[in-house]
XYZ file of N, CA and C in Angstrom:
657
model
N -2.541 5.583 10.196
C -2.695 5.406 9.286
C -1.976 5.519 7.993
N -1.193 4.843 7.235
C 0.081 5.058 6.277
C -0.777 5.751 4.983
N -0.643 7.168 5.141
C -1.215 7.747 3.628
C -0.732 8.492 2.898
N 0.976 7.748 2.875
C 1.779 8.265 1.994
C 3.187 7.709 1.879
N 3.748 7.391 0.860
C 4.565 6.481 1.420
C 5.853 6.645 -0.607
N 6.891 6.617 -0.237
C 7.822 7.020 -1.307
C 8.878 5.448 -1.866
N 9.069 5.435 -3.339
C 9.833 4.151 -3.980
C 11.044 4.774 -4.612
N 11.888 4.979 -4.032
C 13.281 5.041 -4.601
C 13.952 4.125 -5.319
N 13.424 3.687 -6.519
C 13.979 2.715 -7.034
C 13.589 3.007 -8.849
N 14.524 2.395 -9.500
C 14.323 2.415 -11.023
C 13.698 1.358 -11.399
N 13.037 1.597 -12.920
C 12.161 0.392 -13.323
C 12.835 -0.929 -12.995
N 14.606 -1.073 -13.886
C 14.917 -2.022 -13.931
C 15.190 -2.973 -12.309
N 15.113 -2.246 -11.614
C 15.582 -2.799 -10.266
C 13.925 -3.563 -9.679
N 13.102 -2.598 -9.655
C 11.660 -2.984 -9.475
C 11.560 -4.491 -10.204
N 11.464 -4.084 -11.648
C 11.165 -5.415 -12.352
C 12.463 -6.564 -12.175
N 13.686 -6.533 -11.942
C 14.199 -7.884 -11.731
C 13.680 -8.287 -10.371
N 12.886 -7.413 -9.325
C 13.181 -8.138 -7.912
C 12.059 -8.911 -7.913
N 11.086 -8.611 -8.969
C 9.721 -9.229 -8.799
C 9.259 -10.462 -9.975
N 10.379 -10.324 -11.539
C 9.672 -10.747 -12.454
C 8.384 -11.246 -12.976
N 7.827 -9.744 -13.240
C 6.363 -10.095 -13.678
C 6.310 -10.587 -14.836
N 5.158 -11.064 -15.246
C 5.313 -11.709 -16.486
C 5.170 -10.381 -17.668
N 4.218 -9.617 -17.394
C 4.247 -8.830 -18.392
C 4.275 -6.716 -17.590
N 4.578 -6.041 -18.256
C 4.705 -4.653 -18.044
C 3.612 -3.807 -18.531
N 3.007 -3.424 -17.492
C 1.756 -2.156 -18.546
C 2.265 -0.869 -18.299
N 3.362 -0.583 -17.644
C 3.916 0.851 -17.354
C 4.433 1.524 -18.334
N 5.157 0.624 -19.627
C 6.084 1.242 -20.765
C 7.089 1.281 -19.837
N 7.772 0.610 -18.761
C 8.920 0.897 -18.548
C 9.536 2.037 -17.886
N 8.011 2.570 -17.112
C 8.334 3.826 -16.469
C 8.957 3.701 -15.398
N 9.618 4.446 -14.657
C 10.357 4.304 -13.623
C 8.963 5.197 -12.132
N 9.024 4.198 -11.315
C 7.476 4.447 -10.294
C 7.326 5.964 -9.914
N 6.587 6.325 -9.454
C 6.446 7.801 -8.891
C 7.127 7.863 -7.958
N 7.540 9.097 -7.504
C 8.476 9.039 -6.363
C 7.964 8.750 -4.835
N 6.926 9.809 -5.220
C 6.100 9.414 -3.715
C 4.624 9.271 -3.927
N 3.671 8.568 -3.328
C 2.338 8.179 -3.694
C 1.562 8.724 -2.641
N 0.492 9.248 -3.025
C -0.526 9.841 -2.202
C -1.977 9.283 -2.274
N -2.882 9.501 -1.408
C -4.352 8.657 -1.632
C -4.590 9.190 -2.981
N -5.923 8.066 -3.443
C -6.636 8.617 -4.976
C -5.554 8.792 -6.082
N -4.240 8.600 -5.883
C -3.268 8.744 -6.684
C -2.575 7.317 -7.327
N -2.146 7.605 -8.304
C -1.539 6.392 -9.094
C -0.468 5.984 -8.587
N -0.118 4.670 -8.387
C 0.794 4.053 -7.707
C 1.375 2.519 -8.345
N 2.479 1.854 -8.675
C 2.700 0.251 -9.382
C 2.169 -0.354 -8.282
N 1.953 -1.667 -8.974
C 1.719 -2.323 -7.935
C 2.007 -4.349 -8.986
N 2.276 -5.011 -8.157
C 2.757 -6.242 -9.625
C 1.153 -7.080 -8.845
N 0.573 -7.298 -9.981
C -0.528 -8.216 -9.660
C -1.201 -9.395 -9.955
N -2.052 -9.925 -9.522
C -2.437 -11.278 -10.647
C -3.748 -10.928 -11.238
N -3.192 -11.223 -12.627
C -3.958 -10.992 -14.182
C -4.360 -12.145 -14.768
N -5.389 -12.691 -15.069
C -5.822 -13.391 -15.865
C -4.712 -14.940 -15.930
N -4.518 -14.960 -14.652
C -3.173 -16.108 -14.612
C -1.794 -15.951 -14.234
N -1.408 -14.408 -14.974
C -0.274 -13.986 -14.826
C 0.163 -13.212 -14.361
N 1.269 -12.600 -13.727
C 1.498 -11.130 -12.714
C 1.946 -10.057 -13.790
N 1.398 -8.788 -13.682
C 1.630 -7.890 -13.943
C 2.081 -6.681 -13.302
N 3.160 -6.098 -13.627
C 3.504 -4.738 -13.120
C 2.286 -3.516 -13.596
N 1.475 -2.912 -12.721
C 0.766 -1.903 -13.854
C 0.325 -0.752 -12.636
N 0.357 0.223 -12.993
C -0.092 1.746 -12.463
C -1.638 1.646 -11.781
N -2.107 1.512 -10.785
C -3.326 1.277 -10.361
C -3.916 2.786 -9.306
N -4.672 3.023 -8.951
C -5.101 4.206 -8.297
C -5.210 3.789 -6.623
N -4.088 4.184 -5.732
C -4.528 3.881 -4.395
C -5.892 4.027 -3.711
N -6.323 3.695 -3.409
C -7.743 3.566 -2.205
C -8.805 2.482 -2.499
N -8.544 1.346 -2.312
C -10.057 0.034 -2.594
C -11.810 0.774 -2.028
N -12.670 0.683 -2.786
C -14.209 1.234 -2.762
C -13.929 0.974 -1.050
N -14.825 1.894 -0.575
C -15.318 2.173 0.637
C -17.037 1.714 0.706
N -17.381 1.422 2.038
C -18.366 0.792 2.498
C -19.518 1.865 1.943
N -20.484 1.477 1.106
C -21.602 2.088 0.910
C -21.878 3.143 2.106
N -22.215 2.616 2.966
C -22.723 3.312 4.489
C -21.496 4.490 4.842
N -20.255 4.533 4.079
C -19.316 5.876 4.259
C -19.523 6.499 3.307
N -19.748 6.031 1.770
C -19.830 7.358 0.803
C -21.521 7.808 0.736
N -22.169 6.642 0.873
C -23.769 7.350 1.005
C -24.308 7.839 -0.319
N -23.794 7.742 -1.399
C -23.869 7.651 -2.610
C -23.015 9.156 -3.174
N -22.176 9.540 -2.672
C -21.329 10.687 -2.756
C -20.090 10.296 -3.551
N -19.154 10.575 -4.055
C -17.836 10.431 -4.851
C -17.135 9.641 -3.904
N -16.346 8.645 -4.105
C -15.576 7.633 -3.285
C -13.813 8.188 -3.455
N -13.246 8.636 -2.490
C -12.164 8.811 -2.465
C -10.818 7.712 -1.878
N -11.955 6.739 -1.552
C -11.292 5.139 -1.244
C -10.613 5.254 0.019
N -10.448 3.769 0.668
C -9.940 3.543 1.573
C -8.383 2.791 1.078
N -7.320 3.490 1.535
C -5.927 2.866 1.490
C -5.448 1.739 2.453
N -5.841 2.040 3.603
C -5.285 1.340 4.321
C -6.015 -0.071 4.920
N -6.235 -1.381 5.195
C -7.628 -2.361 5.397
C -7.072 -3.421 6.701
N -7.522 -3.243 7.843
C -7.138 -4.169 8.910
C -8.225 -5.160 9.100
N -9.555 -4.491 9.018
C -10.571 -5.734 9.354
C -10.925 -6.605 8.307
N -9.915 -8.131 8.229
C -10.309 -8.777 6.590
C -11.700 -9.458 7.016
N -11.787 -9.787 8.330
C -13.211 -10.559 8.500
C -14.314 -9.693 8.143
N -14.381 -8.457 7.959
C -15.447 -7.729 7.070
C -16.068 -8.606 5.609
N -17.150 -8.607 5.851
C -17.617 -8.935 4.474
C -17.457 -8.166 3.317
N -17.223 -6.654 3.361
C -16.741 -5.855 2.567
C -15.587 -5.911 2.123
N -14.755 -6.821 3.022
C -13.297 -6.806 2.409
C -13.111 -8.189 1.858
N -13.824 -8.935 2.534
C -13.538 -10.788 2.307
C -13.248 -11.134 0.926
N -14.194 -10.486 -0.119
C -14.522 -10.797 -1.263
C -13.245 -10.341 -2.112
N -12.256 -9.849 -1.721
C -10.939 -9.495 -2.129
C -9.678 -9.775 -1.751
N -9.851 -11.265 -0.663
C -8.962 -11.813 -0.510
C -8.306 -13.119 -0.989
N -9.125 -13.371 -1.708
C -8.553 -14.579 -2.951
C -7.430 -14.111 -3.902
N -6.360 -15.024 -4.008
C -5.063 -14.803 -5.067
C -5.479 -13.814 -6.038
N -6.525 -14.225 -6.727
C -6.697 -13.027 -8.012
C -6.879 -11.954 -7.636
N -7.069 -11.409 -6.372
C -7.288 -9.734 -6.340
C -6.165 -9.401 -5.536
N -4.956 -10.453 -5.223
C -3.831 -10.000 -4.189
C -2.786 -8.914 -5.141
N -2.096 -8.452 -4.923
C -1.006 -8.019 -4.800
C -0.173 -7.302 -3.966
N 1.285 -7.223 -4.607
C 2.280 -6.500 -3.741
C 2.539 -5.029 -4.250
N 2.838 -4.189 -3.337
C 2.989 -2.727 -3.366
C 4.371 -2.441 -3.003
N 5.370 -2.138 -4.347
C 6.657 -1.371 -3.887
C 6.963 -0.110 -2.956
N 7.748 -0.081 -1.710
C 7.893 0.932 -1.080
C 9.567 0.987 -0.906
N 10.252 2.072 -0.376
C 11.254 1.671 -0.195
C 11.273 2.948 1.517
N 10.273 3.833 1.659
C 9.960 4.295 2.812
C 8.383 4.882 3.040
N 7.901 4.795 4.269
C 6.455 5.006 4.264
C 6.544 5.878 5.469
N 5.380 6.646 5.635
C 5.255 8.136 6.425
C 4.168 7.782 7.201
N 4.407 8.079 8.618
C 3.582 8.255 9.621
C 3.346 9.809 10.050
N 2.521 10.189 10.882
C 2.802 11.753 11.704
C 2.796 11.702 12.820
N 3.538 12.237 13.167
C 3.864 12.678 14.878
C 3.386 13.267 15.251
N 2.536 13.377 16.798
C 1.591 14.280 17.017
C 2.303 15.038 18.118
N 3.027 16.035 17.073
C 3.900 17.143 17.828
C 2.635 18.560 17.811
N 3.605 19.443 18.637
C 2.534 20.506 18.759
C 3.408 21.997 18.143
N 3.026 23.056 17.412
C 1.472 22.630 17.280
C 1.175 22.007 15.933
N 1.984 21.867 15.165
C 1.617 20.941 14.033
C 2.215 19.241 14.044
N 1.688 18.426 13.440
C 2.361 16.957 13.586
C 3.142 17.077 12.305
N 4.295 16.282 12.565
C 5.406 16.007 11.954
C 5.636 14.374 11.153
N 5.962 15.199 9.813
C 6.056 13.777 9.145
C 7.395 12.827 9.342
N 7.159 11.621 9.918
C 8.356 10.697 9.958
C 8.261 9.749 9.372
N 9.548 8.806 8.688
C 9.503 8.102 7.578
C 10.121 7.187 8.204
N 9.818 5.854 7.756
C 10.182 4.576 8.483
C 10.835 3.940 6.726
N 11.935 2.819 7.534
C 12.601 1.808 6.153
C 13.374 0.485 7.206
N 13.125 0.131 5.719
C 14.073 -1.098 6.336
C 15.376 -0.801 7.264
N 16.255 0.202 6.371
C 17.644 0.624 7.048
C 17.676 1.863 6.520
N 19.018 2.569 6.853
C 19.309 3.903 6.289
C 19.282 3.976 4.739
N 19.686 3.103 3.912
C 19.969 2.788 2.365
C 18.320 2.722 1.980
N 17.120 2.740 2.809
C 16.116 2.529 1.641
C 15.886 1.421 1.366
N 15.976 0.289 1.152
C 15.969 -0.998 0.207
C 14.330 -0.891 -0.119
N 14.469 -1.677 -1.442
C 13.360 -1.945 -2.107
C 12.287 -3.247 -1.063
N 11.479 -3.053 -0.810
C 10.527 -3.888 0.216
C 8.905 -3.869 -0.455
N 7.955 -4.710 0.071
C 6.267 -4.877 -0.413
C 5.804 -4.605 0.632
N 4.512 -4.063 0.598
C 3.217 -4.277 1.154
C 2.480 -5.454 0.682
N 1.505 -6.002 1.625
C 0.913 -7.412 1.005
C -0.811 -6.157 0.553
N -0.619 -6.387 -0.631
C -1.926 -5.233 -0.946
C -3.239 -6.318 -1.322
N -4.238 -5.782 -2.029
C -5.459 -5.804 -2.633
C -5.517 -5.291 -4.037
N -6.078 -5.551 -4.881
C -6.767 -4.537 -5.419
C -8.075 -5.177 -6.514
N -8.554 -4.037 -7.010
C -9.997 -4.710 -7.695
C -10.332 -3.583 -8.585
N -11.061 -3.730 -9.749
C -11.776 -3.081 -10.786
C -12.942 -2.869 -10.138
N -13.705 -1.379 -10.385
C -14.698 -0.665 -9.856
C -15.163 0.511 -10.691
N -16.293 0.526 -11.113
C -17.229 1.019 -11.766
C -17.821 2.087 -10.762
N -17.733 3.624 -11.156
C -17.903 4.880 -10.020
C -17.921 6.089 -10.080
N -18.200 6.727 -9.407
C -17.496 8.083 -8.809
C -16.110 8.267 -8.017
N -15.116 8.894 -8.282
C -13.832 8.780 -7.385
C -13.633 10.203 -7.425
N -12.943 10.391 -6.401
C -12.677 11.976 -5.862
C -13.590 13.018 -4.770
N -13.530 13.845 -5.289
C -14.318 14.980 -4.402
C -15.783 15.061 -5.203
N -16.825 15.763 -4.146
C -17.991 16.240 -4.746
C -17.789 17.778 -5.801
N -16.360 18.410 -5.183
C -15.986 19.302 -6.469
C -15.571 18.690 -7.518
N -14.485 18.046 -8.049
C -14.078 17.272 -9.131
C -14.150 15.651 -9.009
N -15.424 15.066 -9.182
C -15.680 13.766 -9.005
C -15.154 13.120 -10.683
N -14.811 12.416 -10.521
C -14.159 11.357 -12.026
C -15.216 9.855 -11.817
N -15.800 9.759 -12.782
C -16.962 8.621 -12.847
C -16.418 8.112 -13.809
N -16.607 6.713 -13.704
C -15.905 5.897 -15.073
C -15.755 4.273 -14.491
N -14.626 3.357 -15.365
C -13.913 2.657 -14.693
C -12.861 2.960 -14.095
N -12.568 2.306 -12.934
C -11.240 2.259 -12.367
C -10.488 0.945 -11.739
N -9.831 1.361 -11.808
C -8.889 -0.160 -11.210
C -7.957 0.258 -10.140
N -8.475 -0.222 -8.509
C -8.012 0.118 -7.337
C -7.497 -0.256 -6.510
N -6.285 -0.564 -5.560
C -5.307 -1.097 -4.763
C -5.629 -0.356 -3.095
N -5.358 -1.160 -2.209
C -4.975 -0.821 -0.893
C -3.982 -2.046 -0.882
N -3.660 -1.600 0.843
C -2.687 -2.848 1.534
C -3.376 -2.801 2.764
N -2.933 -4.006 3.300
C -3.304 -4.559 4.775
C -2.322 -4.168 5.762
N -2.991 -3.553 7.175
C -2.400 -3.273 8.052
C -2.560 -4.293 9.111
N -1.456 -3.770 10.067
C -1.793 -5.184 11.525
C -1.353 -4.188 12.561
N -1.284 -4.724 13.886
C -0.452 -4.153 14.812
C 0.642 -3.239 15.057
N 0.804 -2.594 15.443
C 2.132 -1.542 15.083
C 3.367 -2.369 16.154
N 4.764 -2.557 15.365
C 5.619 -2.727 16.284
C 6.172 -1.477 16.919
N 7.366 -2.120 17.804
C 8.006 -0.789 18.683
C 8.765 -0.270 18.102
N 9.128 -0.015 16.904
C 9.674 0.939 15.937
C 8.232 2.105 15.808
N 7.089 1.348 15.092
C 6.283 2.441 14.659
C 5.718 2.655 15.843
N 5.471 1.562 16.582
C 4.392 2.472 17.856
C 4.799 3.871 18.322
N 5.718 4.237 18.841
C 5.577 5.609 19.819
C 5.430 6.554 18.511
N 5.187 6.570 17.262
C 4.465 7.512 16.678
C 3.400 7.560 16.067
N 3.232 6.115 16.010
C 1.982 5.670 15.142
C 0.878 4.560 15.790
N 0.769 4.537 17.144
C 0.330 3.159 18.374
C -0.757 2.234 17.551
N -1.401 2.464 16.813
C -2.715 1.783 16.133
C -2.450 0.685 15.647
N -1.560 1.231 14.089
C -1.092 0.203 13.149
C -0.096 0.786 12.332
N 0.186 -0.587 11.530
C 1.687 -0.372 10.230
C 1.262 -1.008 9.584
N 1.515 -1.287 8.394
C 1.227 -1.969 7.171
C 1.997 -3.209 7.127
N 1.270 -4.028 6.358
C 1.890 -5.577 6.388
C 2.942 -5.321 5.458
N 4.249 -5.865 5.635
C 5.285 -6.104 4.908
C 6.159 -7.271 5.213
N 6.143 -7.413 3.361
C 6.628 -8.647 3.055
C 8.064 -8.239 2.651
N 9.183 -9.237 2.755
C 10.828 -8.734 2.264
C 11.203 -9.916 1.503
N 10.927 -10.812 2.251
C 11.391 -12.343 1.424
C 10.564 -12.980 0.323
N 11.520 -13.535 -0.616
C 10.776 -13.999 -1.647
C 9.836 -14.964 -1.554
N 9.921 -15.903 -0.391
C 8.679 -16.862 -0.215
C 7.565 -16.196 1.020
N 7.677 -15.047 0.857
C 6.294 -14.172 1.453
C 5.905 -13.767 0.825
N 6.293 -13.241 -0.382
C 5.630 -12.448 -1.879
C 5.176 -13.771 -2.533
N 5.554 -14.924 -2.329
C 4.920 -15.718 -3.461
C 3.991 -16.911 -2.558
N 3.976 -16.585 -1.283
C 2.607 -16.974 -0.318
C 1.808 -16.105 -0.624
N 1.910 -14.838 -0.472
C 0.901 -13.760 -0.405
C 0.069 -13.819 -1.823
N 0.723 -14.145 -2.664
C 0.319 -14.222 -4.331
C -0.503 -15.181 -4.555
N -0.009 -16.474 -4.139
C -0.917 -17.804 -4.153
C -1.428 -18.496 -3.701
N -1.332 -18.434 -2.496
C -1.639 -19.274 -1.182
C -3.436 -19.407 -1.190
N -3.447 -20.089 -0.703
C -5.052 -19.674 0.118
C -5.052 -19.107 1.227
N -6.320 -18.497 1.424
C -6.229 -17.558 2.249
C -6.041 -17.926 4.169
N -6.560 -19.168 4.062
C -5.716 -19.724 5.739
C -4.527 -19.646 5.861
N -3.833 -19.577 4.571
C -2.409 -19.584 4.831
C -1.896 -18.374 4.742
N -2.190 -17.596 3.911
C -1.743 -15.967 3.538
C -1.870 -15.604 4.730
N -3.200 -15.526 5.708
C -3.676 -14.651 6.402
C -2.306 -14.631 7.789
N -1.715 -15.625 7.637
C -0.514 -15.741 8.377
C 0.233 -14.648 8.399
N 0.504 -13.817 7.057
C 1.443 -12.708 6.516
C 0.604 -11.424 7.694
N -0.276 -11.546 7.892
C -0.485 -9.851 8.565
C -0.558 -10.003 9.904
N 0.828 -9.674 10.198
C 1.733 -9.433 11.413
C 2.492 -8.184 11.337
N 3.220 -7.708 12.481
C 4.165 -6.641 12.381
C 5.129 -7.238 11.889
N 6.051 -6.542 11.317
C 7.447 -6.768 10.890
C 8.362 -6.993 12.179
N 9.218 -7.726 12.496
C 10.057 -7.410 13.442
C 10.880 -6.119 13.915
N 10.754 -5.982 14.862
C 11.655 -4.098 15.292
C 12.647 -4.289 14.874
N 13.536 -5.454 15.080
C 14.993 -5.181 14.559
C 15.206 -4.960 12.851
N 14.172 -5.402 11.943
C 14.130 -5.316 10.883
C 13.930 -4.158 10.146
N 13.910 -2.963 10.871
C 13.463 -1.681 10.153
C 13.925 -0.514 10.852
N 13.666 0.726 11.171
C 13.707 1.915 11.742
C 13.341 2.657 11.431
N 13.550 3.905 12.516
C 12.796 5.002 12.034
C 13.753 5.953 11.215
N 13.665 7.003 10.414
C 14.687 7.262 9.758
C 15.155 8.921 10.290
N 15.900 9.354 10.671
C 16.287 10.591 11.317
C 15.234 11.724 10.752
N 14.764 12.974 11.385
C 13.756 13.522 10.792
C 14.606 14.670 9.681
N 14.218 14.299 8.574
C 14.148 15.024 6.681
C 14.326 16.835 7.591
N 15.233 17.340 7.081
C 15.646 18.691 7.226
C 14.510 19.596 6.498
N 14.006 19.031 5.469
C 13.037 19.406 4.615
C 11.514 19.298 5.109
N 11.292 18.196 6.192
C 10.016 17.774 6.583
C 9.766 18.456 7.630
N 9.069 19.924 7.383
C 8.383 20.848 8.489
C 7.472 20.198 9.385
N 7.163 20.563 10.526
C 6.195 20.298 10.881
C 5.039 20.626 10.009
N 3.914 19.753 10.256
C 2.726 19.983 9.137
C 1.150 19.955 9.310
N 0.182 20.695 8.723
C -1.440 20.094 9.257
C -1.355 19.217 8.546
N -2.308 18.119 8.738
C -2.901 17.343 8.303
C -4.554 17.184 8.491
């Protein structure tokens, strides 16, 4: 499960790569690293136009998960046949999530180690296939709940390819790299857009060398 990613890109690079109709971030450079239940930039469909906006990472959890408690959110969505997720698969709820590297945790001993994946060593800009929704309720923890109106996002996952599988065998994010893929995801009917829920070819990405600053850690 991808619960950490980074965006090493300036506002202008992100803007020119996606050409949204409006900016709701006040031209802010993206947050370098994004974590669950924190803000991250997305380009979404809103009122018939595309806008760059910061939303909270983590879609609403099914009620049987929260049981009336504050919701920490679901960051990664796999089972799109579930009635809980089907409501957000129409184009008006789709978005793209910019990233330059994403993290999975290697099962090392005695502590797990953060490992990073990117398209190549230069960490070029790419996008996850995301969904978003407005939501009213309590977010966060029992200790620090945040009640009110929220705008939330998550992204789809799929089978892991041969690059990701040795680190995280169960799944990887759905990655979009071509303008035609982005356009298909943001505009097509679900019967066509769902074809994008597939692993990126292994020769199109890499596992980055272990970063000296990334010591093994508990999660």
